[in-house]
Structure formats: structure tokens, C-alpha cells
Short mmCIF file of C-alpha atoms in Angstrom, two decimals:
data_model
loop_
_atom_site.label_atom_id
_atom_site.label_comp_id
_atom_site.label_asym_id
_atom_site.label_seq_id
_atom_site.Cartn_x
_atom_site.Cartn_y
_atom_site.Cartn_z
CA UNK A 15 84.91 56.66 33.47
CA UNK A 16 82.12 59.24 33.60
CA UNK A 17 79.80 56.82 31.83
CA UNK A 18 80.52 54.12 34.37
CA UNK A 19 79.87 56.57 37.21
CA UNK A 20 76.46 57.59 35.65
CA UNK A 21 75.48 54.00 35.34
CA UNK A 22 76.46 53.22 38.80
CA UNK A 23 74.50 56.27 40.06
CA UNK A 24 71.42 55.15 38.11
CA UNK A 25 71.63 51.70 39.63
CA UNK A 26 72.00 53.10 43.13
CA UNK A 27 69.05 55.51 42.54
CA UNK A 28 66.78 52.65 41.47
CA UNK A 29 67.99 50.51 44.43
CA UNK A 30 67.23 53.33 46.91
CA UNK A 31 63.80 53.93 45.29
CA UNK A 32 63.07 50.14 45.53
CA UNK A 33 63.88 50.13 49.22
CA UNK A 34 61.74 53.25 49.82
CA UNK A 35 58.79 51.70 47.96
CA UNK A 36 59.18 48.47 49.90
CA UNK A 37 58.89 50.48 53.12
CA UNK A 38 55.86 52.30 51.77
CA UNK A 39 53.86 49.30 50.58
CA UNK A 40 54.65 47.36 53.78
CA UNK A 41 53.66 50.19 56.15
CA UNK A 42 50.48 50.94 54.20
CA UNK A 43 48.89 47.60 55.03
CA UNK A 44 45.80 46.78 53.04
CA UNK A 45 42.25 46.38 54.32
CA UNK A 46 42.52 48.99 57.05
CA UNK A 47 39.16 50.57 56.39
CA UNK A 48 38.09 53.82 58.06
CA UNK A 49 36.43 53.60 61.43
CA UNK A 50 33.00 54.42 60.01
CA UNK A 51 33.05 51.17 57.97
CA UNK A 52 34.29 48.79 60.66
CA UNK A 53 31.94 45.90 61.02
CA UNK A 54 29.93 46.79 57.89
CA UNK A 55 29.66 44.89 54.54
CA UNK A 56 32.62 47.03 53.37
CA UNK A 57 34.91 45.77 56.21
CA UNK A 58 37.05 42.79 54.91
CA UNK A 59 37.04 41.45 58.48
CA UNK A 60 33.45 40.51 57.96
CA UNK A 61 34.03 38.35 54.86
CA UNK A 62 37.76 37.51 54.79
CA UNK A 63 39.11 34.78 57.07
CA UNK A 64 42.07 35.63 59.30
CA UNK A 65 44.33 33.74 56.92
CA UNK A 66 42.90 35.64 53.92
CA UNK A 67 43.48 38.95 55.61
CA UNK A 68 47.09 38.02 56.30
CA UNK A 69 47.61 36.72 52.74
CA UNK A 70 45.95 39.80 51.23
CA UNK A 71 48.27 42.06 53.25
CA UNK A 72 51.35 40.14 52.15
CA UNK A 73 50.27 39.66 48.49
CA UNK A 74 49.19 43.30 47.90
CA UNK A 75 52.42 44.64 49.43
CA UNK A 76 54.24 42.55 46.83
CA UNK A 77 51.97 43.47 44.07
CA UNK A 78 52.24 47.18 44.75
CA UNK A 79 56.05 46.96 45.02
CA UNK A 80 56.28 45.16 41.74
CA UNK A 81 54.05 47.78 40.10
CA UNK A 82 56.04 50.69 41.40
CA UNK A 83 59.31 49.03 40.34
CA UNK A 84 58.07 48.21 36.91
CA UNK A 85 58.66 51.75 35.50
CA UNK A 86 62.07 52.53 37.03
CA UNK A 87 63.27 49.01 36.17
CA UNK A 88 62.35 49.55 32.51
CA UNK A 89 63.96 53.09 32.50
CA UNK A 90 67.14 51.69 34.01
CA UNK A 91 67.30 49.10 31.24
CA UNK A 92 67.11 51.72 28.52
CA UNK A 93 69.46 54.03 30.45
CA UNK A 94 72.14 51.33 30.66
CA UNK A 95 71.74 50.22 27.01
CA UNK A 96 72.29 53.84 25.95
CA UNK A 97 75.14 54.79 28.33
CA UNK A 98 76.83 51.45 28.13
CA UNK A 99 77.26 51.82 24.39
CA UNK A 100 75.63 48.53 23.53
CA UNK A 101 73.05 50.01 21.22
CA UNK A 102 75.60 52.16 19.37
CA UNK A 103 77.79 49.13 19.02
CA UNK A 104 74.95 46.99 17.58
CA UNK A 105 74.16 49.67 15.03
CA UNK A 106 77.72 50.21 13.93
CA UNK A 107 78.28 46.45 13.54
CA UNK A 108 75.22 46.10 11.44
CA UNK A 109 76.18 49.15 9.32
CA UNK A 110 79.52 47.46 8.61
CA UNK A 111 77.77 44.42 7.22
CA UNK A 112 76.78 44.18 3.59
CA UNK A 113 73.14 43.55 4.50
CA UNK A 114 70.61 45.89 2.88
CA UNK A 115 68.93 48.48 5.12
CA UNK A 116 65.57 46.68 5.08
CA UNK A 117 67.31 43.79 6.87
CA UNK A 118 69.59 45.77 9.19
CA UNK A 119 66.71 47.87 10.50
CA UNK A 120 64.43 45.05 11.83
CA UNK A 121 67.52 43.18 13.20
CA UNK A 122 68.48 46.30 15.18
CA UNK A 123 65.03 46.75 16.50
CA UNK A 124 64.96 43.04 17.41
CA UNK A 125 68.21 43.40 19.36
CA UNK A 126 66.93 46.34 21.33
CA UNK A 127 63.61 44.65 22.04
CA UNK A 128 65.02 41.26 22.95
CA UNK A 129 67.62 42.90 25.25
CA UNK A 130 64.93 44.90 27.12
CA UNK A 131 62.69 41.85 27.26
CA UNK A 132 65.44 39.59 28.83
CA UNK A 133 66.51 42.28 31.30
CA UNK A 134 62.88 42.86 32.32
CA UNK A 135 62.16 39.16 32.69
CA UNK A 136 63.28 38.74 36.24
CA UNK A 137 60.57 41.12 37.41
CA UNK A 138 58.00 39.15 35.42
CA UNK A 139 59.18 35.90 36.87
CA UNK A 140 59.02 37.25 40.40
CA UNK A 141 55.48 38.56 39.76
CA UNK A 142 54.39 35.22 38.39
CA UNK A 143 55.95 33.36 41.32
CA UNK A 144 54.20 35.57 43.85
CA UNK A 145 50.84 35.08 42.17
CA UNK A 146 51.38 31.40 41.97
CA UNK A 147 52.46 31.05 45.57
CA UNK A 148 49.21 32.67 46.79
CA UNK A 149 46.95 30.55 44.57
CA UNK A 150 45.88 33.28 42.31
CA UNK A 151 47.66 32.10 39.21
CA UNK A 152 46.91 28.50 38.17
CA UNK A 153 48.92 28.63 34.94
CA UNK A 154 51.51 25.98 34.34
CA UNK A 155 55.02 27.35 33.81
CA UNK A 156 55.27 26.21 30.14
CA UNK A 157 52.00 27.95 29.32
CA UNK A 158 53.20 31.15 30.99
CA UNK A 159 56.38 30.94 29.02
CA UNK A 160 54.43 30.55 25.82
CA UNK A 161 52.24 33.63 26.64
CA UNK A 162 55.40 35.61 27.25
CA UNK A 163 56.78 34.59 23.92
CA UNK A 164 53.59 35.46 22.16
CA UNK A 165 53.61 38.79 23.96
CA UNK A 166 57.20 39.39 22.77
CA UNK A 167 56.29 38.52 19.22
CA UNK A 168 53.25 40.81 19.07
CA UNK A 169 55.16 43.61 20.76
CA UNK A 170 58.10 43.28 18.37
CA UNK A 171 55.90 43.40 15.22
CA UNK A 172 54.14 46.47 16.63
CA UNK A 173 57.38 48.13 17.66
CA UNK A 174 58.98 47.48 14.33
CA UNK A 175 56.03 49.13 12.45
CA UNK A 176 55.80 52.02 14.79
CA UNK A 177 59.61 52.59 14.96
CA UNK A 178 59.92 52.57 11.09
CA UNK A 179 57.21 55.22 10.74
CA UNK A 180 58.36 57.30 13.74
CA UNK A 181 62.08 57.55 12.71
CA UNK A 182 61.03 58.12 9.13
CA UNK A 183 59.18 61.19 10.27
CA UNK A 184 61.95 62.27 12.64
CA UNK A 185 64.48 62.08 9.87
CA UNK A 186 62.44 64.55 7.79
CA UNK A 187 62.41 67.09 10.65
CA UNK A 188 59.72 69.77 10.97
CA UNK A 189 56.65 68.94 13.08
CA UNK A 190 57.23 65.22 12.94
CA UNK A 191 55.33 64.71 16.17
CA UNK A 192 52.20 66.15 14.60
CA UNK A 193 52.47 63.93 11.56
CA UNK A 194 53.02 60.90 13.83
CA UNK A 195 50.03 61.85 15.91
CA UNK A 196 47.76 62.14 12.89
CA UNK A 197 48.82 58.67 11.71
CA UNK A 198 48.23 57.25 15.25
CA UNK A 199 44.54 58.03 15.02
CA UNK A 200 43.61 55.32 12.43
CA UNK A 201 46.19 53.07 14.08
CA UNK A 202 44.52 53.35 17.45
CA UNK A 203 41.08 52.55 15.96
CA UNK A 204 42.51 49.69 13.99
CA UNK A 205 44.11 48.14 17.14
CA UNK A 206 40.79 48.56 19.03
CA UNK A 207 39.07 46.66 16.20
CA UNK A 208 41.52 43.80 15.97
CA UNK A 209 42.21 43.35 19.60
CA UNK A 210 39.31 40.98 20.33
CA UNK A 211 39.33 39.13 16.98
CA UNK A 212 43.07 38.85 16.29
CA UNK A 213 45.23 39.51 19.41
CA UNK A 214 43.12 38.18 22.27
CA UNK A 215 42.68 34.66 20.66
CA UNK A 216 46.54 34.38 20.71
CA UNK A 217 46.43 34.18 24.52
CA UNK A 218 43.07 32.67 25.45
CA UNK A 219 40.41 30.32 24.02
CA UNK A 220 36.92 31.84 23.42
CA UNK A 221 33.72 29.98 22.91
CA UNK A 222 30.01 30.63 23.02
CA UNK A 223 28.72 30.93 26.58
CA UNK A 224 28.23 27.41 27.85
CA UNK A 225 25.16 28.23 29.97
CA UNK A 226 22.41 28.75 27.43
CA UNK A 227 19.94 30.07 29.93
CA UNK A 228 22.31 32.65 31.21
CA UNK A 229 23.23 33.68 27.77
CA UNK A 230 19.52 34.22 27.03
CA UNK A 231 19.16 36.47 30.06
CA UNK A 232 22.28 38.43 29.13
CA UNK A 233 21.11 38.89 25.53
CA UNK A 234 17.69 39.99 26.76
CA UNK A 235 19.44 42.48 29.07
CA UNK A 236 21.56 43.73 26.15
CA UNK A 237 18.61 44.02 23.88
CA UNK A 238 16.78 46.11 26.56
CA UNK A 239 19.73 48.41 26.70
CA UNK A 240 20.01 48.67 22.95
CA UNK A 241 23.33 46.84 22.67
CA UNK A 242 23.71 45.20 19.16
CA UNK A 243 25.25 41.87 20.11
CA UNK A 244 23.92 38.37 19.42
CA UNK A 245 26.56 36.42 21.19
CA UNK A 246 28.19 36.32 24.66
CA UNK A 247 31.78 34.83 24.77
CA UNK A 248 33.26 32.73 27.41
CA UNK A 249 37.01 32.93 27.92
CA UNK A 250 38.74 29.86 29.19
CA UNK A 251 40.66 31.49 32.07
CA UNK A 252 40.43 28.86 34.78
CA UNK A 253 43.63 27.25 33.39
CA UNK A 254 45.46 30.51 34.16
CA UNK A 255 43.83 32.11 37.16
CA UNK A 256 41.35 31.88 40.02
CA UNK A 257 40.47 35.62 39.56
CA UNK A 258 37.12 36.66 38.25
CA UNK A 259 36.55 39.17 35.42
CA UNK A 260 34.36 40.21 32.45
CA UNK A 261 34.77 42.90 29.85
CA UNK A 262 33.42 44.43 26.68
CA UNK A 263 35.83 45.44 24.00
CA UNK A 264 36.09 45.95 20.22
CA UNK A 265 34.34 48.44 18.05
CA UNK A 266 31.79 48.07 15.30
CA UNK A 267 31.44 44.42 14.16
CA UNK A 268 34.21 43.27 16.55
CA UNK A 269 32.22 44.36 19.64
CA UNK A 270 31.83 41.51 22.17
CA UNK A 271 30.83 40.80 25.74
CA UNK A 272 33.32 38.37 27.31
CA UNK A 273 32.92 36.52 30.65
CA UNK A 274 35.69 34.58 32.28
CA UNK A 275 34.76 30.95 33.00
CA UNK A 276 35.85 31.42 36.54
CA UNK A 277 32.97 33.72 36.97
CA UNK A 278 30.48 31.07 36.04
CA UNK A 279 31.67 28.71 38.72
CA UNK A 280 32.08 31.24 41.56
CA UNK A 281 29.10 33.62 41.12
CA UNK A 282 25.48 33.12 41.08
CA UNK A 283 23.22 34.35 38.23
CA UNK A 284 22.20 37.71 39.92
CA UNK A 285 25.85 38.52 40.64
CA UNK A 286 26.82 37.74 37.03
CA UNK A 287 24.03 39.85 35.63
CA UNK A 288 25.27 42.83 37.72
CA UNK A 289 28.67 42.58 36.13
CA UNK A 290 27.30 42.18 32.62
CA UNK A 291 25.02 45.16 33.15
CA UNK A 292 28.05 47.12 34.17
CA UNK A 293 29.87 46.19 30.97
CA UNK A 294 26.77 47.05 28.95
CA UNK A 295 26.83 50.47 30.69
CA UNK A 296 30.31 51.05 29.22
CA UNK A 297 28.85 50.54 25.78
CA UNK A 298 25.70 52.51 26.29
CA UNK A 299 27.60 55.47 27.68
CA UNK A 300 30.08 55.21 24.83
CA UNK A 301 33.01 54.70 27.16
CA UNK A 302 34.88 52.72 24.48
CA UNK A 303 34.61 55.64 22.04
CA UNK A 304 35.52 58.13 24.74
CA UNK A 305 38.51 55.82 25.65
CA UNK A 306 39.61 56.05 22.05
CA UNK A 307 39.21 59.86 22.05
CA UNK A 308 41.14 59.98 25.30
CA UNK A 309 43.94 57.78 23.91
CA UNK A 310 44.23 59.95 20.82
CA UNK A 311 44.08 63.19 22.88
CA UNK A 312 46.61 62.07 25.38
CA UNK A 313 49.02 60.82 22.62
CA UNK A 314 49.00 64.29 21.15
CA UNK A 315 50.20 65.73 24.53
CA UNK A 316 52.72 62.95 25.09
CA UNK A 317 54.13 63.18 21.55
CA UNK A 318 54.47 66.99 21.78
CA UNK A 319 56.07 66.98 25.17
CA UNK A 320 58.13 63.85 24.29
CA UNK A 321 59.41 65.58 21.11
CA UNK A 322 60.47 68.69 23.01
CA UNK A 323 62.44 66.47 25.59
CA UNK A 324 63.80 64.19 22.92
CA UNK A 325 65.20 67.04 20.78
CA UNK A 326 66.69 68.79 23.77
CA UNK A 327 68.43 65.63 25.07
CA UNK A 328 69.82 64.82 21.59
CA UNK A 329 71.17 68.39 21.28
CA UNK A 330 72.74 68.43 24.66
CA UNK A 331 73.89 64.85 25.27
CA UNK A 332 73.58 63.20 21.84
CA UNK A 333 77.29 62.70 21.31
CA UNK A 334 77.75 61.18 24.82
CA UNK A 335 74.81 58.74 24.21
CA UNK A 336 76.07 57.75 20.77
CA UNK A 337 73.19 59.52 18.99
CA UNK A 338 74.60 61.37 15.95
CA UNK A 339 71.39 63.05 14.79
CA UNK A 340 67.70 63.25 15.77
CA UNK A 341 66.70 60.55 13.20
CA UNK A 342 69.52 58.14 14.28
CA UNK A 343 67.94 54.78 15.00
CA UNK A 344 70.45 54.39 17.89
CA UNK A 345 68.14 56.72 19.85
CA UNK A 346 65.41 54.00 19.95
CA UNK A 347 66.08 53.31 23.71
CA UNK A 348 65.80 56.96 24.49
CA UNK A 349 62.44 57.17 22.75
CA UNK A 350 61.18 54.15 24.67
CA UNK A 351 62.48 55.59 27.87
CA UNK A 352 60.69 58.90 27.33
CA UNK A 353 57.36 57.28 26.30
CA UNK A 354 57.48 54.93 29.30
CA UNK A 355 58.29 57.77 31.77
CA UNK A 356 55.63 60.13 30.41
CA UNK A 357 53.05 57.39 30.38
CA UNK A 358 53.84 56.57 34.01
CA UNK A 359 53.53 60.30 35.06
CA UNK A 360 50.22 60.51 33.34
CA UNK A 361 48.68 57.52 35.25
CA UNK A 362 46.99 59.55 38.00
CA UNK A 363 44.98 61.47 35.41
CA UNK A 364 44.11 58.46 33.23
CA UNK A 365 43.12 56.39 36.26
CA UNK A 366 41.02 59.22 37.66
CA UNK A 367 39.05 59.40 34.44
CA UNK A 368 38.81 55.55 34.37
CA UNK A 369 37.50 55.36 37.93
CA UNK A 370 34.73 57.93 37.06
CA UNK A 371 33.73 55.84 34.05
CA UNK A 372 33.65 52.68 36.15
CA UNK A 373 31.54 54.32 38.82
CA UNK A 374 29.11 55.50 36.22
CA UNK A 375 28.92 52.01 34.81
CA UNK A 376 28.12 50.73 38.28
CA UNK A 377 25.24 53.19 38.64
CA UNK A 378 23.96 52.28 35.16
CA UNK A 379 23.95 48.64 36.01
CA UNK A 380 21.84 49.02 39.04
CA UNK A 381 19.42 51.31 37.09
CA UNK A 382 19.22 48.84 34.19
CA UNK A 383 18.39 45.91 36.41
CA UNK A 384 16.34 48.01 38.89
CA UNK A 385 18.27 46.72 41.85
CA UNK A 386 21.73 46.40 43.41
CA UNK A 387 20.94 42.99 44.78
CA UNK A 388 23.86 40.69 44.43
CA UNK A 389 26.47 43.55 44.07
CA UNK A 390 27.77 43.31 47.60
CA UNK A 391 28.20 39.58 47.58
CA UNK A 392 29.69 39.77 44.11
CA UNK A 393 32.30 42.22 45.35
CA UNK A 394 33.01 40.00 48.39
CA UNK A 395 33.60 36.94 46.15
CA UNK A 396 35.75 38.81 43.67
CA UNK A 397 37.87 40.24 46.44
CA UNK A 398 38.32 36.84 47.99
CA UNK A 399 39.18 35.19 44.67
CA UNK A 400 42.04 37.68 44.03
CA UNK A 401 42.83 38.60 47.63
CA UNK A 402 42.45 42.17 46.67
CA UNK A 403 42.95 45.24 48.81
CA UNK A 404 39.52 46.63 49.70
CA UNK A 405 40.80 50.20 50.36
CA UNK A 406 44.22 50.80 48.75
CA UNK A 407 46.45 53.58 49.99
CA UNK A 408 46.72 56.97 48.30
CA UNK A 409 49.74 56.38 45.90
CA UNK A 410 48.45 52.95 44.89
CA UNK A 411 44.97 54.53 44.15
CA UNK A 412 46.53 57.29 42.10
CA UNK A 413 48.89 55.13 40.06
CA UNK A 414 47.33 51.64 39.97
CA UNK A 415 43.56 51.90 40.51
CA UNK A 416 41.59 52.16 37.29
CA UNK A 417 38.45 51.19 39.21
CA UNK A 418 36.86 52.53 42.42
CA UNK A 419 37.92 50.59 45.44
CA UNK A 420 35.85 47.60 46.60
CA UNK A 421 34.94 49.69 49.68
CA UNK A 422 33.57 52.53 47.58
CA UNK A 423 31.67 50.10 45.28
CA UNK A 424 30.11 48.23 48.16
CA UNK A 425 29.06 51.49 49.86
CA UNK A 426 27.53 52.74 46.62
CA UNK A 427 25.60 49.48 46.08
CA UNK A 428 24.21 49.68 49.59
CA UNK A 429 23.35 53.40 49.01
CA UNK A 430 21.41 52.50 45.91
CA UNK A 431 19.53 49.77 47.73
CA UNK A 432 18.56 52.12 50.52
CA UNK A 433 17.33 54.77 48.14
CA UNK A 434 15.28 52.09 46.21
CA UNK A 435 13.65 50.95 49.47
CA UNK A 436 12.88 54.46 50.67
#
């Protein structure tokens, strides 16, 4: 009876939170820029149509609500799996079979992962439907389903490996969190290396940049900046989205500059070069390496704090949750819940660091090219393509914004231009 009451209380709490966030995102309408920027190039009223302003307000309210629901929705799933006894029941049933442990373990992890995936699916479907209805997503439903299945497969293999190591360490006791952290360092570097050459191609097609002249200018820019790359990759994203993006990822020999093909059709050459110079800035200023250091450092904090919370919860409520000892694999949903919650809480800090790096890359791009020409129109076009919020509200900025707002970036580009002309 007490278990049912706790589950009911958890559902009610998430429902109340969902309503509160709906009120927040709706009453912090996007694109309301400060008075000082009204009528300037940073004012969306000067480059969005009336319909685009309306759609941007509606779409970003939905986007922000979905984001703020994603964490609590996931936590509720793990909470119900634990308190409802499903996880304990799966483990006990598997233990009663005559299957060897090396088969029971991956089957148990699969059950937990599949249950969480299916219970989270409605929020993904809603997000996809919203993006589709506003013309941002162009991806056919079967392709979207395929991507989700690939995502599930990659996630399961990763979770299986990490879970096996983590619970092996927990079972041995002691400072298991420290041993797990030390092992996470080469794992993080390995994942950064394989991401562009193994994982990304599972979702998208990559080819050499189709515009040879543009590739030549980009490689010339990269050479001038001292970036050791001899190829620029084009990602076939037009079959999935109308949004515009570019990025640099990988480390060592897997390093690559990638442009979405949507960029090539919607931006002119100067605008594209500004974006590429920005991505080159990340490389030159070693943001990828600092990102790895940050990931390793933050994981140390999260693992230490998570281990303290985990051990305390198991001591106090382990029996009620069906967790018989710290190394009991039935505690997997609790581990996932703690990691998700701690990661969510840390977002304001990680996003702040990220925004500073992105702003530095913007400045580097202007200095590398010697001009910010094309930056303002580029931000206009990118905002229109994704119907983005030019100046997001405070909570959205803290928890969602890994880049400076479009307003901030446009103002900075104009400031650089004015200084260059002075």
C-alpha cells in the first residue's frame, strides 16, 4: 500500500511540475528582446515574418517544455521500475532459470534498458511530431524509427559494458567510485576518437564536400590556422532537417570538419566561412581537449557524489526497493536515476563553460578572417531555418543554452565590425 502511495505521489509531483513548466515556457514568450535592441539587426522583428514570429513562439514553448520534462520523465520511469518491483521480479526470475550468469546479466540489462526506452518513447514521438509540424524535421517516419533503433542498440551495448564494470567494482567495495573514474578516462578518450568514424556514420551519410572551390577555401583557411586536416566532410542532413549546422569533432587522426548539406544551399560562401572559422577556433584553442578534461573532471565529482548518495539510499531503503546489497544488479535503475539527476543539476555549470568557449570561437573566427562580414546575415538565416529563440529566458539559458544567444552573437559581430572600421 505504501509503495502504491509513493508511486502515486511521484506521478502527481511530475504532473504538477509539467503544468508549472508549461505555464513558465508559455509566459516567457521568445523573441522579446530588450528595448535597447528593438529595431536593430538583433531584433527578430526585423528579419522574421509575422508568421515566423508566431511559429517561433509556439515552437520554442513546446521545445522548452519537452526539454524540462525530459529529466523528470526519465526519473519517474526509474522510480516506478524500482518501487513497482518490476526490476526485482525480472532479476529473481532470471536467477531461477538455469542460464549461466554471462547470459542472465545482459538479458537483465536489456530488460531495464528496453523498458526505459519504451516508456520514454511517447516524449520522443511528441518531440518529433512537433518538429515535423513546424517544418524543421523533414525525416520520414520509417527513417526516424530506424535512427531510434540504432540509438537504442548503441546505447544498450555501451550500457552493458559500463554496467558490467561498474557493478563489478561496487561488489568489491572500497573506493569503487575512484577505480571507476580512473577507468573512465581512457574510455572517454576512446569514445571521442570513435565517435566520428564509427558511431556518426550509423546515423548519417558523409562524403567529401561537393563544392570543390569551397573546400579549397576552407582548407586554405585551416592551413593558415595550423589545423592538420586534408578533407572537409559533408553530412547528408537535408533528408532529416531544414536546420543548419557545422561542427568539428574527433581527436588525433579522427579529427574532421563537417558541414551539413543544408548549409550549402542556404548560406553564401562568406557566411559558411565564418562558421568554419568558428569551428577551426575550437581546434586551435584546444576546446576539444579541454572538453575531454572537463568531462573527466566532472565525472570525478559526479561519481564521488553519486556514490555517497547511492550507498546512503541502499543502506536506508535498500530492502524496500528490492536491493539486497550495494553490488546487487537490481539497483541499476537507481544508478541510472542518480546519474541522470546529477547530470541535469550540473547543466548550468557545463552550459556556462560551453557558452564561454563558443563566444571565444566566434571572436577567433572574426580575427582569422579579419572581418565579421556575413556573420549577422548568417545568424539571421540560421535562426529562420530552425525558428530559434533569439533571446531565451533565464532558466532556458541556464539549462539548455550551450551557445550564446543569437542576440548576443549578432551584437558581438556588429561590435567587431565597428571596431575594425574605427
